[in-house]
PDB file of C-alpha atoms in Angstrom:
ATOM      1  CA  UNK A   1     123.832  12.069-124.522  1.00 47.00           C
ATOM      2  CA  UNK A   2     120.570  12.326-122.602  1.00 68.00           C
ATOM      3  CA  UNK A   3     120.439  14.521-119.520  1.00 91.00           C
ATOM      4  CA  UNK A   4     120.542  11.965-116.733  1.00 97.00           C
ATOM      5  CA  UNK A   5     120.864  13.061-113.118  1.00 98.00           C
ATOM      6  CA  UNK A   6     121.395  10.803-110.115  1.00 98.00           C
ATOM      7  CA  UNK A   7     120.709  11.798-106.517  1.00 98.00           C
ATOM      8  CA  UNK A   8     122.421   9.876-103.726  1.00 98.00           C
ATOM      9  CA  UNK A   9     120.217  10.188-100.663  1.00 97.00           C
ATOM     10  CA  UNK A  10     116.431  10.279-101.118  1.00 96.00           C
ATOM     11  CA  UNK A  11     115.657  12.151 -97.915  1.00 95.00           C
ATOM     12  CA  UNK A  12     113.916  15.529 -97.828  1.00 95.00           C
ATOM     13  CA  UNK A  13     116.588  17.536 -99.660  1.00 96.00           C
ATOM     14  CA  UNK A  14     117.287  14.868-102.269  1.00 97.00           C
ATOM     15  CA  UNK A  15     113.564  14.463-102.893  1.00 98.00           C
ATOM     16  CA  UNK A  16     113.085  18.197-103.480  1.00 98.00           C
ATOM     17  CA  UNK A  17     115.977  18.187-105.945  1.00 98.00           C
ATOM     18  CA  UNK A  18     114.464  15.260-107.857  1.00 98.00           C
ATOM     19  CA  UNK A  19     110.979  16.743-107.789  1.00 98.00           C
ATOM     20  CA  UNK A  20     112.199  20.135-109.055  1.00 98.00           C
ATOM     21  CA  UNK A  21     114.110  18.565-111.938  1.00 98.00           C
ATOM     22  CA  UNK A  22     111.192  16.331-112.906  1.00 97.00           C
ATOM     23  CA  UNK A  23     108.569  19.075-112.786  1.00 97.00           C
ATOM     24  CA  UNK A  24     110.686  21.360-114.981  1.00 96.00           C
ATOM     25  CA  UNK A  25     111.602  18.556-117.357  1.00 96.00           C
ATOM     26  CA  UNK A  26     115.272  19.435-116.922  1.00 94.00           C
ATOM     27  CA  UNK A  27     116.468  15.830-116.916  1.00 95.00           C
ATOM     28  CA  UNK A  28     115.217  13.018-119.121  1.00 95.00           C
ATOM     29  CA  UNK A  29     115.929  10.583-116.322  1.00 97.00           C
ATOM     30  CA  UNK A  30     116.312  11.123-112.566  1.00 98.00           C
ATOM     31  CA  UNK A  31     117.743   8.261-110.483  1.00 98.00           C
ATOM     32  CA  UNK A  32     117.230   8.103-106.715  1.00 98.00           C
ATOM     33  CA  UNK A  33     119.895   6.149-104.815  1.00 98.00           C
ATOM     34  CA  UNK A  34     119.080   5.311-101.214  1.00 97.00           C
ATOM     35  CA  UNK A  35     119.824   2.612 -98.661  1.00 95.00           C
ATOM     36  CA  UNK A  36     116.061   2.296 -98.169  1.00 96.00           C
ATOM     37  CA  UNK A  37     115.180   1.077-101.654  1.00 97.00           C
ATOM     38  CA  UNK A  38     111.453   0.901-100.960  1.00 97.00           C
ATOM     39  CA  UNK A  39     111.370   4.520 -99.827  1.00 96.00           C
ATOM     40  CA  UNK A  40     113.212   5.530-102.995  1.00 98.00           C
ATOM     41  CA  UNK A  41     110.814   3.489-105.148  1.00 98.00           C
ATOM     42  CA  UNK A  42     107.775   5.082-103.525  1.00 98.00           C
ATOM     43  CA  UNK A  43     109.112   8.603-103.983  1.00 98.00           C
ATOM     44  CA  UNK A  44     110.228   7.903-107.551  1.00 98.00           C
ATOM     45  CA  UNK A  45     106.776   6.599-108.481  1.00 98.00           C
ATOM     46  CA  UNK A  46     105.088   9.608-106.884  1.00 98.00           C
ATOM     47  CA  UNK A  47     107.410  12.059-108.673  1.00 98.00           C
ATOM     48  CA  UNK A  48     106.969  10.352-112.034  1.00 97.00           C
ATOM     49  CA  UNK A  49     103.197  10.617-111.676  1.00 98.00           C
ATOM     50  CA  UNK A  50     103.519  14.303-110.751  1.00 98.00           C
ATOM     51  CA  UNK A  51     105.667  14.815-113.858  1.00 97.00           C
ATOM     52  CA  UNK A  52     102.962  13.125-115.924  1.00 97.00           C
ATOM     53  CA  UNK A  53     100.392  15.533-114.488  1.00 98.00           C
ATOM     54  CA  UNK A  54     102.296  18.520-115.898  1.00 97.00           C
ATOM     55  CA  UNK A  55     103.215  16.592-119.066  1.00 97.00           C
ATOM     56  CA  UNK A  56     106.916  16.617-118.323  1.00 96.00           C
ATOM     57  CA  UNK A  57     109.047  14.066-120.177  1.00 95.00           C
ATOM     58  CA  UNK A  58     111.131  13.341-117.049  1.00 96.00           C
ATOM     59  CA  UNK A  59     111.041   9.840-115.576  1.00 97.00           C
ATOM     60  CA  UNK A  60     112.150   9.232-111.989  1.00 98.00           C
ATOM     61  CA  UNK A  61     113.440   5.788-111.009  1.00 98.00           C
ATOM     62  CA  UNK A  62     114.899   4.215-107.895  1.00 98.00           C
ATOM     63  CA  UNK A  63     118.289   2.574-108.288  1.00 98.00           C
ATOM     64  CA  UNK A  64     118.647  -1.120-107.514  1.00 97.00           C
ATOM     65  CA  UNK A  65     122.418  -0.616-107.418  1.00 96.00           C
ATOM     66  CA  UNK A  66     125.020   1.983-108.387  1.00 97.00           C
ATOM     67  CA  UNK A  67     125.033   0.456-111.880  1.00 97.00           C
ATOM     68  CA  UNK A  68     121.828   2.457-112.497  1.00 98.00           C
ATOM     69  CA  UNK A  69     123.842   5.656-112.059  1.00 98.00           C
ATOM     70  CA  UNK A  70     125.943   4.878-115.153  1.00 97.00           C
ATOM     71  CA  UNK A  71     125.757   7.612-117.789  1.00 94.00           C
ATOM     72  CA  UNK A  72     124.764  10.385-115.368  1.00 97.00           C
ATOM     73  CA  UNK A  73     125.801  13.885-116.394  1.00 97.00           C
ATOM     74  CA  UNK A  74     125.350  15.185-112.841  1.00 98.00           C
ATOM     75  CA  UNK A  75     125.349  13.380-109.484  1.00 98.00           C
ATOM     76  CA  UNK A  76     123.990  15.140-106.397  1.00 98.00           C
ATOM     77  CA  UNK A  77     125.128  13.796-103.001  1.00 98.00           C
ATOM     78  CA  UNK A  78     122.897  14.556-100.032  1.00 97.00           C
ATOM     79  CA  UNK A  79     123.675  11.390 -98.039  1.00 94.00           C
ATOM     80  CA  UNK A  80     125.026  11.991 -94.565  1.00 90.00           C
ATOM     81  CA  UNK A  81     124.742  11.217 -90.889  1.00 83.00           C
ATOM     82  CA  UNK A  82     122.837  13.694 -88.655  1.00 73.00           C
ATOM     83  CA  UNK A  83     124.554  14.933 -85.535  1.00 65.00           C
ATOM     84  CA  UNK A  84     123.196  13.157 -82.437  1.00 63.00           C
ATOM     85  CA  UNK A  85     123.313  14.106 -78.746  1.00 61.00           C
ATOM     86  CA  UNK A  86     126.768  13.479 -77.293  1.00 66.00           C
ATOM     87  CA  UNK A  87     128.437  13.413 -80.725  1.00 62.00           C
ATOM     88  CA  UNK A  88     131.244  15.920 -81.215  1.00 67.00           C
ATOM     89  CA  UNK A  89     131.699  17.895 -84.423  1.00 71.00           C
ATOM     90  CA  UNK A  90     134.839  15.864 -85.059  1.00 77.00           C
ATOM     91  CA  UNK A  91     132.889  12.609 -84.659  1.00 81.00           C
ATOM     92  CA  UNK A  92     130.318  13.860 -87.172  1.00 85.00           C
ATOM     93  CA  UNK A  93     133.043  14.979 -89.569  1.00 92.00           C
ATOM     94  CA  UNK A  94     134.765  11.582 -89.575  1.00 93.00           C
ATOM     95  CA  UNK A  95     131.481   9.628 -89.743  1.00 93.00           C
ATOM     96  CA  UNK A  96     130.280  11.568 -92.768  1.00 94.00           C
ATOM     97  CA  UNK A  97     133.711  11.307 -94.386  1.00 96.00           C
ATOM     98  CA  UNK A  98     133.274   7.516 -94.249  1.00 96.00           C
ATOM     99  CA  UNK A  99     129.879   7.820 -95.949  1.00 96.00           C
ATOM    100  CA  UNK A 100     131.286  10.182 -98.591  1.00 97.00           C
ATOM    101  CA  UNK A 101     134.186   7.817 -99.297  1.00 97.00           C
ATOM    102  CA  UNK A 102     131.800   4.920 -99.832  1.00 97.00           C
ATOM    103  CA  UNK A 103     129.649   6.981-102.201  1.00 98.00           C
ATOM    104  CA  UNK A 104     132.613   8.290-104.208  1.00 98.00           C
ATOM    105  CA  UNK A 105     134.221   4.849-104.452  1.00 97.00           C
ATOM    106  CA  UNK A 106     131.004   3.580-106.014  1.00 97.00           C
ATOM    107  CA  UNK A 107     130.597   6.575-108.319  1.00 97.00           C
ATOM    108  CA  UNK A 108     134.154   6.369-109.656  1.00 96.00           C
ATOM    109  CA  UNK A 109     133.453   2.994-111.234  1.00 94.00           C
ATOM    110  CA  UNK A 110     130.114   3.893-112.859  1.00 97.00           C
ATOM    111  CA  UNK A 111     130.169   7.654-113.517  1.00 96.00           C
ATOM    112  CA  UNK A 112     133.807   8.827-113.495  1.00 96.00           C
ATOM    113  CA  UNK A 113     133.080  11.866-115.669  1.00 96.00           C
ATOM    114  CA  UNK A 114     129.957  13.112-113.889  1.00 97.00           C
ATOM    115  CA  UNK A 115     129.838  16.577-112.348  1.00 98.00           C
ATOM    116  CA  UNK A 116     129.312  16.083-108.617  1.00 98.00           C
ATOM    117  CA  UNK A 117     127.350  18.483-106.401  1.00 98.00           C
ATOM    118  CA  UNK A 118     127.869  17.918-102.682  1.00 98.00           C
ATOM    119  CA  UNK A 119     125.090  18.946-100.287  1.00 96.00           C
ATOM    120  CA  UNK A 120     126.113  16.799 -97.300  1.00 94.00           C
ATOM    121  CA  UNK A 121     127.381  18.570 -94.171  1.00 89.00           C
ATOM    122  CA  UNK A 122     129.828  19.809 -93.067  1.00 91.00           C
ATOM    123  CA  UNK A 123     129.641  20.983 -96.639  1.00 93.00           C
ATOM    124  CA  UNK A 124     133.067  22.447 -97.371  1.00 95.00           C
ATOM    125  CA  UNK A 125     134.867  19.523 -95.700  1.00 95.00           C
ATOM    126  CA  UNK A 126     132.699  16.958 -97.499  1.00 96.00           C
ATOM    127  CA  UNK A 127     133.419  18.650-100.840  1.00 97.00           C
ATOM    128  CA  UNK A 128     137.132  18.383-100.055  1.00 97.00           C
ATOM    129  CA  UNK A 129     136.665  14.707 -99.107  1.00 97.00           C
ATOM    130  CA  UNK A 130     134.896  13.944-102.389  1.00 98.00           C
ATOM    131  CA  UNK A 131     137.665  15.635-104.372  1.00 97.00           C
ATOM    132  CA  UNK A 132     140.468  13.831-102.570  1.00 97.00           C
ATOM    133  CA  UNK A 133     138.864  10.371-102.465  1.00 97.00           C
ATOM    134  CA  UNK A 134     137.928  10.512-106.145  1.00 97.00           C
ATOM    135  CA  UNK A 135     141.102  12.287-107.267  1.00 96.00           C
ATOM    136  CA  UNK A 136     138.865  14.497-109.399  1.00 97.00           C
ATOM    137  CA  UNK A 137     139.797  17.724-111.138  1.00 95.00           C
ATOM    138  CA  UNK A 138     138.511  20.668-109.138  1.00 96.00           C
ATOM    139  CA  UNK A 139     135.963  21.722-111.769  1.00 98.00           C
ATOM    140  CA  UNK A 140     134.211  18.367-111.347  1.00 98.00           C
ATOM    141  CA  UNK A 141     133.184  18.701-107.685  1.00 98.00           C
ATOM    142  CA  UNK A 142     131.204  21.605-106.234  1.00 98.00           C
ATOM    143  CA  UNK A 143     129.427  22.235-102.958  1.00 97.00           C
ATOM    144  CA  UNK A 144     125.988  23.811-102.681  1.00 97.00           C
ATOM    145  CA  UNK A 145     125.607  26.541-100.060  1.00 90.00           C
ATOM    146  CA  UNK A 146     126.113  30.005-101.514  1.00 95.00           C
ATOM    147  CA  UNK A 147     122.888  30.009-103.546  1.00 97.00           C
ATOM    148  CA  UNK A 148     120.956  28.990-100.436  1.00 97.00           C
ATOM    149  CA  UNK A 149     122.622  31.555 -98.166  1.00 95.00           C
ATOM    150  CA  UNK A 150     122.172  34.295-100.780  1.00 97.00           C
ATOM    151  CA  UNK A 151     118.481  33.410-101.144  1.00 97.00           C
ATOM    152  CA  UNK A 152     118.040  33.600 -97.391  1.00 97.00           C
ATOM    153  CA  UNK A 153     119.714  37.003 -97.304  1.00 97.00           C
ATOM    154  CA  UNK A 154     117.474  38.204-100.160  1.00 98.00           C
ATOM    155  CA  UNK A 155     114.371  37.165 -98.208  1.00 98.00           C
ATOM    156  CA  UNK A 156     115.518  38.987 -95.072  1.00 97.00           C
ATOM    157  CA  UNK A 157     116.169  42.112 -97.165  1.00 98.00           C
ATOM    158  CA  UNK A 158     112.573  41.848 -98.376  1.00 98.00           C
ATOM    159  CA  UNK A 159     111.389  41.505 -94.773  1.00 97.00           C
ATOM    160  CA  UNK A 160     113.109  44.801 -93.925  1.00 97.00           C
ATOM    161  CA  UNK A 161     111.888  46.648 -97.002  1.00 97.00           C
ATOM    162  CA  UNK A 162     108.412  45.202 -97.466  1.00 97.00           C
ATOM    163  CA  UNK A 163     108.793  45.446-101.248  1.00 97.00           C
ATOM    164  CA  UNK A 164     110.979  44.287-104.140  1.00 97.00           C
ATOM    165  CA  UNK A 165     110.253  40.536-103.939  1.00 96.00           C
ATOM    166  CA  UNK A 166     111.746  38.859-106.999  1.00 96.00           C
ATOM    167  CA  UNK A 167     113.998  41.843-107.711  1.00 98.00           C
ATOM    168  CA  UNK A 168     116.450  41.365-104.846  1.00 98.00           C
ATOM    169  CA  UNK A 169     119.948  40.071-105.613  1.00 97.00           C
ATOM    170  CA  UNK A 170     121.976  39.229-102.536  1.00 97.00           C
ATOM    171  CA  UNK A 171     125.538  37.908-102.430  1.00 95.00           C
ATOM    172  CA  UNK A 172     127.079  35.596 -99.818  1.00 95.00           C
ATOM    173  CA  UNK A 173     130.498  33.928-100.030  1.00 97.00           C
ATOM    174  CA  UNK A 174     132.599  31.938 -97.569  1.00 95.00           C
ATOM    175  CA  UNK A 175     131.743  28.781 -95.673  1.00 88.00           C
ATOM    176  CA  UNK A 176     128.279  27.506 -94.935  1.00 83.00           C
ATOM    177  CA  UNK A 177     127.507  28.356 -91.314  1.00 74.00           C
ATOM    178  CA  UNK A 178     128.685  30.857 -88.727  1.00 79.00           C
ATOM    179  CA  UNK A 179     131.626  31.926 -90.887  1.00 85.00           C
ATOM    180  CA  UNK A 180     129.732  32.815 -94.071  1.00 90.00           C
ATOM    181  CA  UNK A 181     130.542  36.245 -95.512  1.00 94.00           C
ATOM    182  CA  UNK A 182     127.465  38.212 -96.668  1.00 92.00           C
ATOM    183  CA  UNK A 183     128.394  41.022 -99.078  1.00 94.00           C
ATOM    184  CA  UNK A 184     125.893  43.884 -98.734  1.00 93.00           C
ATOM    185  CA  UNK A 185     127.836  46.061-101.198  1.00 92.00           C
ATOM    186  CA  UNK A 186     127.175  43.490-103.933  1.00 95.00           C
ATOM    187  CA  UNK A 187     123.494  43.205-102.989  1.00 96.00           C
ATOM    188  CA  UNK A 188     120.855  45.189-104.872  1.00 97.00           C
ATOM    189  CA  UNK A 189     117.107  45.666-105.302  1.00 98.00           C
ATOM    190  CA  UNK A 190     116.212  46.186-108.982  1.00 97.00           C
ATOM    191  CA  UNK A 191     119.768  47.444-109.446  1.00 96.00           C
ATOM    192  CA  UNK A 192     119.584  49.904-106.541  1.00 97.00           C
ATOM    193  CA  UNK A 193     122.414  49.397-104.014  1.00 95.00           C
ATOM    194  CA  UNK A 194     121.275  48.057-100.675  1.00 96.00           C
ATOM    195  CA  UNK A 195     123.032  50.920 -98.878  1.00 93.00           C
ATOM    196  CA  UNK A 196     120.636  53.377-100.583  1.00 96.00           C
ATOM    197  CA  UNK A 197     117.617  51.551 -99.161  1.00 97.00           C
ATOM    198  CA  UNK A 198     118.593  50.389 -95.675  1.00 97.00           C
ATOM    199  CA  UNK A 199     120.573  51.897 -92.832  1.00 96.00           C
ATOM    200  CA  UNK A 200     123.821  50.279 -91.723  1.00 94.00           C
ATOM    201  CA  UNK A 201     122.060  49.022 -88.597  1.00 96.00           C
ATOM    202  CA  UNK A 202     119.350  47.381 -90.712  1.00 97.00           C
ATOM    203  CA  UNK A 203     121.945  45.838 -93.017  1.00 95.00           C
ATOM    204  CA  UNK A 204     123.824  44.439 -89.998  1.00 94.00           C
ATOM    205  CA  UNK A 205     120.555  42.901 -88.749  1.00 96.00           C
ATOM    206  CA  UNK A 206     119.984  41.276 -92.155  1.00 95.00           C
ATOM    207  CA  UNK A 207     123.507  39.832 -92.079  1.00 92.00           C
ATOM    208  CA  UNK A 208     122.997  38.345 -88.599  1.00 93.00           C
ATOM    209  CA  UNK A 209     119.628  36.839 -89.554  1.00 94.00           C
ATOM    210  CA  UNK A 210     121.222  35.294 -92.642  1.00 94.00           C
ATOM    211  CA  UNK A 211     123.910  33.603 -90.541  1.00 91.00           C
ATOM    212  CA  UNK A 212     121.288  32.133 -88.202  1.00 91.00           C
ATOM    213  CA  UNK A 213     118.681  31.288 -90.858  1.00 92.00           C
ATOM    214  CA  UNK A 214     119.202  27.529 -90.789  1.00 89.00           C
ATOM    215  CA  UNK A 215     119.095  27.370 -87.003  1.00 88.00           C
ATOM    216  CA  UNK A 216     115.878  29.415 -86.959  1.00 92.00           C
ATOM    217  CA  UNK A 217     114.147  26.858 -89.182  1.00 91.00           C
ATOM    218  CA  UNK A 218     115.450  23.974 -87.069  1.00 88.00           C
ATOM    219  CA  UNK A 219     114.029  25.739 -84.018  1.00 90.00           C
ATOM    220  CA  UNK A 220     110.558  25.843 -85.566  1.00 93.00           C
ATOM    221  CA  UNK A 221     110.612  22.331 -86.997  1.00 91.00           C
ATOM    222  CA  UNK A 222     111.999  20.767 -83.796  1.00 86.00           C
ATOM    223  CA  UNK A 223     112.850  17.416 -85.430  1.00 84.00           C
ATOM    224  CA  UNK A 224     114.403  18.387 -88.742  1.00 83.00           C
ATOM    225  CA  UNK A 225     116.073  21.071 -90.828  1.00 89.00           C
ATOM    226  CA  UNK A 226     115.331  23.056 -93.976  1.00 92.00           C
ATOM    227  CA  UNK A 227     114.832  21.201 -97.250  1.00 95.00           C
ATOM    228  CA  UNK A 228     112.706  23.230 -99.683  1.00 97.00           C
ATOM    229  CA  UNK A 229     115.254  26.049-100.154  1.00 97.00           C
ATOM    230  CA  UNK A 230     118.331  23.757-100.058  1.00 96.00           C
ATOM    231  CA  UNK A 231     116.715  21.388-102.560  1.00 97.00           C
ATOM    232  CA  UNK A 232     115.688  24.143-104.956  1.00 98.00           C
ATOM    233  CA  UNK A 233     119.089  25.832-104.672  1.00 98.00           C
ATOM    234  CA  UNK A 234     120.738  22.552-105.666  1.00 98.00           C
ATOM    235  CA  UNK A 235     118.365  22.130-108.604  1.00 98.00           C
ATOM    236  CA  UNK A 236     119.388  25.604-109.837  1.00 98.00           C
ATOM    237  CA  UNK A 237     123.014  24.435-109.975  1.00 98.00           C
ATOM    238  CA  UNK A 238     122.020  21.258-111.841  1.00 98.00           C
ATOM    239  CA  UNK A 239     120.056  23.324-114.357  1.00 98.00           C
ATOM    240  CA  UNK A 240     123.017  25.630-115.047  1.00 98.00           C
ATOM    241  CA  UNK A 241     125.241  22.612-115.704  1.00 98.00           C
ATOM    242  CA  UNK A 242     122.761  20.729-117.897  1.00 97.00           C
ATOM    243  CA  UNK A 243     121.973  23.840-119.944  1.00 97.00           C
ATOM    244  CA  UNK A 244     125.629  24.953-120.086  1.00 97.00           C
ATOM    245  CA  UNK A 245     124.310  28.387-119.141  1.00 98.00           C
ATOM    246  CA  UNK A 246     127.651  29.931-118.041  1.00 98.00           C
ATOM    247  CA  UNK A 247     125.767  31.720-115.255  1.00 98.00           C
ATOM    248  CA  UNK A 248     127.599  32.845-112.122  1.00 98.00           C
ATOM    249  CA  UNK A 249     126.534  31.455-108.749  1.00 97.00           C
ATOM    250  CA  UNK A 250     128.263  31.275-105.363  1.00 97.00           C
ATOM    251  CA  UNK A 251     129.471  27.678-104.929  1.00 97.00           C
ATOM    252  CA  UNK A 252     132.008  25.845-102.760  1.00 97.00           C
ATOM    253  CA  UNK A 253     135.107  24.912-104.785  1.00 98.00           C
ATOM    254  CA  UNK A 254     138.731  24.065-104.118  1.00 98.00           C
ATOM    255  CA  UNK A 255     140.677  27.318-104.217  1.00 98.00           C
ATOM    256  CA  UNK A 256     144.052  27.332-105.945  1.00 96.00           C
ATOM    257  CA  UNK A 257     145.529  30.709-104.930  1.00 95.00           C
ATOM    258  CA  UNK A 258     142.310  32.681-105.618  1.00 97.00           C
ATOM    259  CA  UNK A 259     141.507  35.087-102.765  1.00 96.00           C
ATOM    260  CA  UNK A 260     145.006  34.270-101.441  1.00 96.00           C
ATOM    261  CA  UNK A 261     143.784  30.821-100.374  1.00 96.00           C
ATOM    262  CA  UNK A 262     145.248  27.536-101.567  1.00 96.00           C
ATOM    263  CA  UNK A 263     144.149  23.938-101.025  1.00 96.00           C
ATOM    264  CA  UNK A 264     140.971  24.838 -99.122  1.00 97.00           C
ATOM    265  CA  UNK A 265     137.341  24.530-100.242  1.00 97.00           C
ATOM    266  CA  UNK A 266     135.293  27.681 -99.741  1.00 97.00           C
ATOM    267  CA  UNK A 267     132.331  29.472-101.270  1.00 97.00           C
ATOM    268  CA  UNK A 268     133.052  31.968-104.060  1.00 98.00           C
ATOM    269  CA  UNK A 269     131.327  33.148-107.257  1.00 97.00           C
ATOM    270  CA  UNK A 270     131.714  30.480-109.931  1.00 98.00           C
ATOM    271  CA  UNK A 271     130.707  30.288-113.595  1.00 98.00           C
ATOM    272  CA  UNK A 272     128.741  27.070-114.070  1.00 98.00           C
ATOM    273  CA  UNK A 273     128.566  25.188-117.350  1.00 98.00           C
ATOM    274  CA  UNK A 274     128.633  21.698-118.789  1.00 97.00           C
ATOM    275  CA  UNK A 275     132.139  21.192-117.359  1.00 98.00           C
ATOM    276  CA  UNK A 276     131.044  22.142-113.852  1.00 98.00           C
ATOM    277  CA  UNK A 277     133.017  24.929-112.182  1.00 98.00           C
ATOM    278  CA  UNK A 278     134.390  26.449-115.367  1.00 98.00           C
ATOM    279  CA  UNK A 279     135.756  29.691-113.907  1.00 98.00           C
ATOM    280  CA  UNK A 280     136.299  31.079-110.413  1.00 98.00           C
ATOM    281  CA  UNK A 281     135.397  34.768-110.252  1.00 97.00           C
ATOM    282  CA  UNK A 282     137.470  36.973-107.937  1.00 97.00           C
ATOM    283  CA  UNK A 283     135.568  39.966-106.593  1.00 96.00           C
ATOM    284  CA  UNK A 284     137.156  42.911-104.827  1.00 96.00           C
ATOM    285  CA  UNK A 285     136.863  42.654-101.051  1.00 96.00           C
ATOM    286  CA  UNK A 286     137.518  45.447 -98.572  1.00 94.00           C
ATOM    287  CA  UNK A 287     139.908  44.778 -95.649  1.00 95.00           C
ATOM    288  CA  UNK A 288     137.082  43.725 -93.310  1.00 93.00           C
ATOM    289  CA  UNK A 289     135.594  41.336 -95.880  1.00 94.00           C
ATOM    290  CA  UNK A 290     139.039  39.881 -96.628  1.00 95.00           C
ATOM    291  CA  UNK A 291     139.569  39.194 -92.941  1.00 96.00           C
ATOM    292  CA  UNK A 292     136.151  37.517 -92.626  1.00 94.00           C
ATOM    293  CA  UNK A 293     136.904  35.372 -95.657  1.00 96.00           C
ATOM    294  CA  UNK A 294     140.293  34.429 -94.196  1.00 96.00           C
ATOM    295  CA  UNK A 295     138.622  33.335 -90.954  1.00 95.00           C
ATOM    296  CA  UNK A 296     136.101  31.315 -92.947  1.00 95.00           C
ATOM    297  CA  UNK A 297     138.897  29.577 -94.855  1.00 96.00           C
ATOM    298  CA  UNK A 298     140.840  28.930 -91.645  1.00 96.00           C
ATOM    299  CA  UNK A 299     137.789  27.218 -90.134  1.00 93.00           C
ATOM    300  CA  UNK A 300     137.551  24.885 -93.130  1.00 94.00           C
ATOM    301  CA  UNK A 301     141.319  24.331 -92.971  1.00 96.00           C
ATOM    302  CA  UNK A 302     140.958  23.097 -89.373  1.00 95.00           C
ATOM    303  CA  UNK A 303     138.490  20.429 -90.544  1.00 94.00           C
ATOM    304  CA  UNK A 304     140.740  19.485 -93.461  1.00 95.00           C
ATOM    305  CA  UNK A 305     143.646  19.047 -91.029  1.00 95.00           C
ATOM    306  CA  UNK A 306     141.530  16.653 -88.946  1.00 95.00           C
ATOM    307  CA  UNK A 307     140.626  14.684 -92.081  1.00 95.00           C
ATOM    308  CA  UNK A 308     144.245  14.537 -93.245  1.00 93.00           C
ATOM    309  CA  UNK A 309     145.412  13.372 -89.804  1.00 92.00           C
ATOM    310  CA  UNK A 310     142.611  11.042 -88.672  1.00 89.00           C
ATOM    311  CA  UNK A 311     140.918   9.910 -91.882  1.00 91.00           C
ATOM    312  CA  UNK A 312     143.086   9.947 -95.000  1.00 90.00           C
ATOM    313  CA  UNK A 313     146.207   8.810 -93.185  1.00 79.00           C
ATOM    314  CA  UNK A 314     144.332   5.741 -91.908  1.00 69.00           C
ATOM    315  CA  UNK A 315     143.145   4.916 -95.436  1.00 66.00           C
ATOM    316  CA  UNK A 316     146.662   4.683 -96.848  1.00 57.00           C
TER     317      UNK A 316
END
């Protein structure tokens, strides 16, 4: 089977995912699915020409319908509704759940065996929605956030140190947002523990900057949010799946008793391969980290409860 990847939502993040895959030649065919077909066609043509410039074999096409998604090994979902003034978080949650349901209903008929990577926000709740609507096995649906948050933490460590770029390995688990759980003790620079290089005060400052990284970019951009790092982080997950690399990355998955959490989606280290989330890795957390992870899971659980009460119940 050829490596075919479809991306639902050809906005900034989806476009970076498609561009990254095409430039690396990771997928033989990349399909862009978007409500604005002309926008998707223009971006697909531009990406295909860029791929030709580097002599990549990847071809990018815009979908005329979901039938063009058929045969995809991986489907990335970035489609979602941005939060507008006066809209509550609950309003946004339910609006994007409607969009996710529509996407999954379409995917189930054309690519029932595809591995699905959710990028839409609120990420953990949308990953849960995709799983429940599609009635997928948990290995088949993952959320992208941990790679992005870990990359942001790694950059802020570099900012503190002023050296080690490319050698920094940072680790962040938990939900995407205020309740993420950076793990300094599992973060290193060329194998050297972070605690040997930075003071506790400096490490705490790195952790706080990591939590506010997305908001900082929004503040600079004024009218948008980050897309280069989220798009590339997603492409890294796609690559691990297509290559069956068995590499470990932090991803959002449905937990089934791991970390003493059940029935909630949250970010944890996961081994990625051709079957998606092939193994959940449990790392040792100290009491403080366990409590932070519990709070993160409880926050996601609150959103799941809203979905179960106000969304899924209505769909029955």
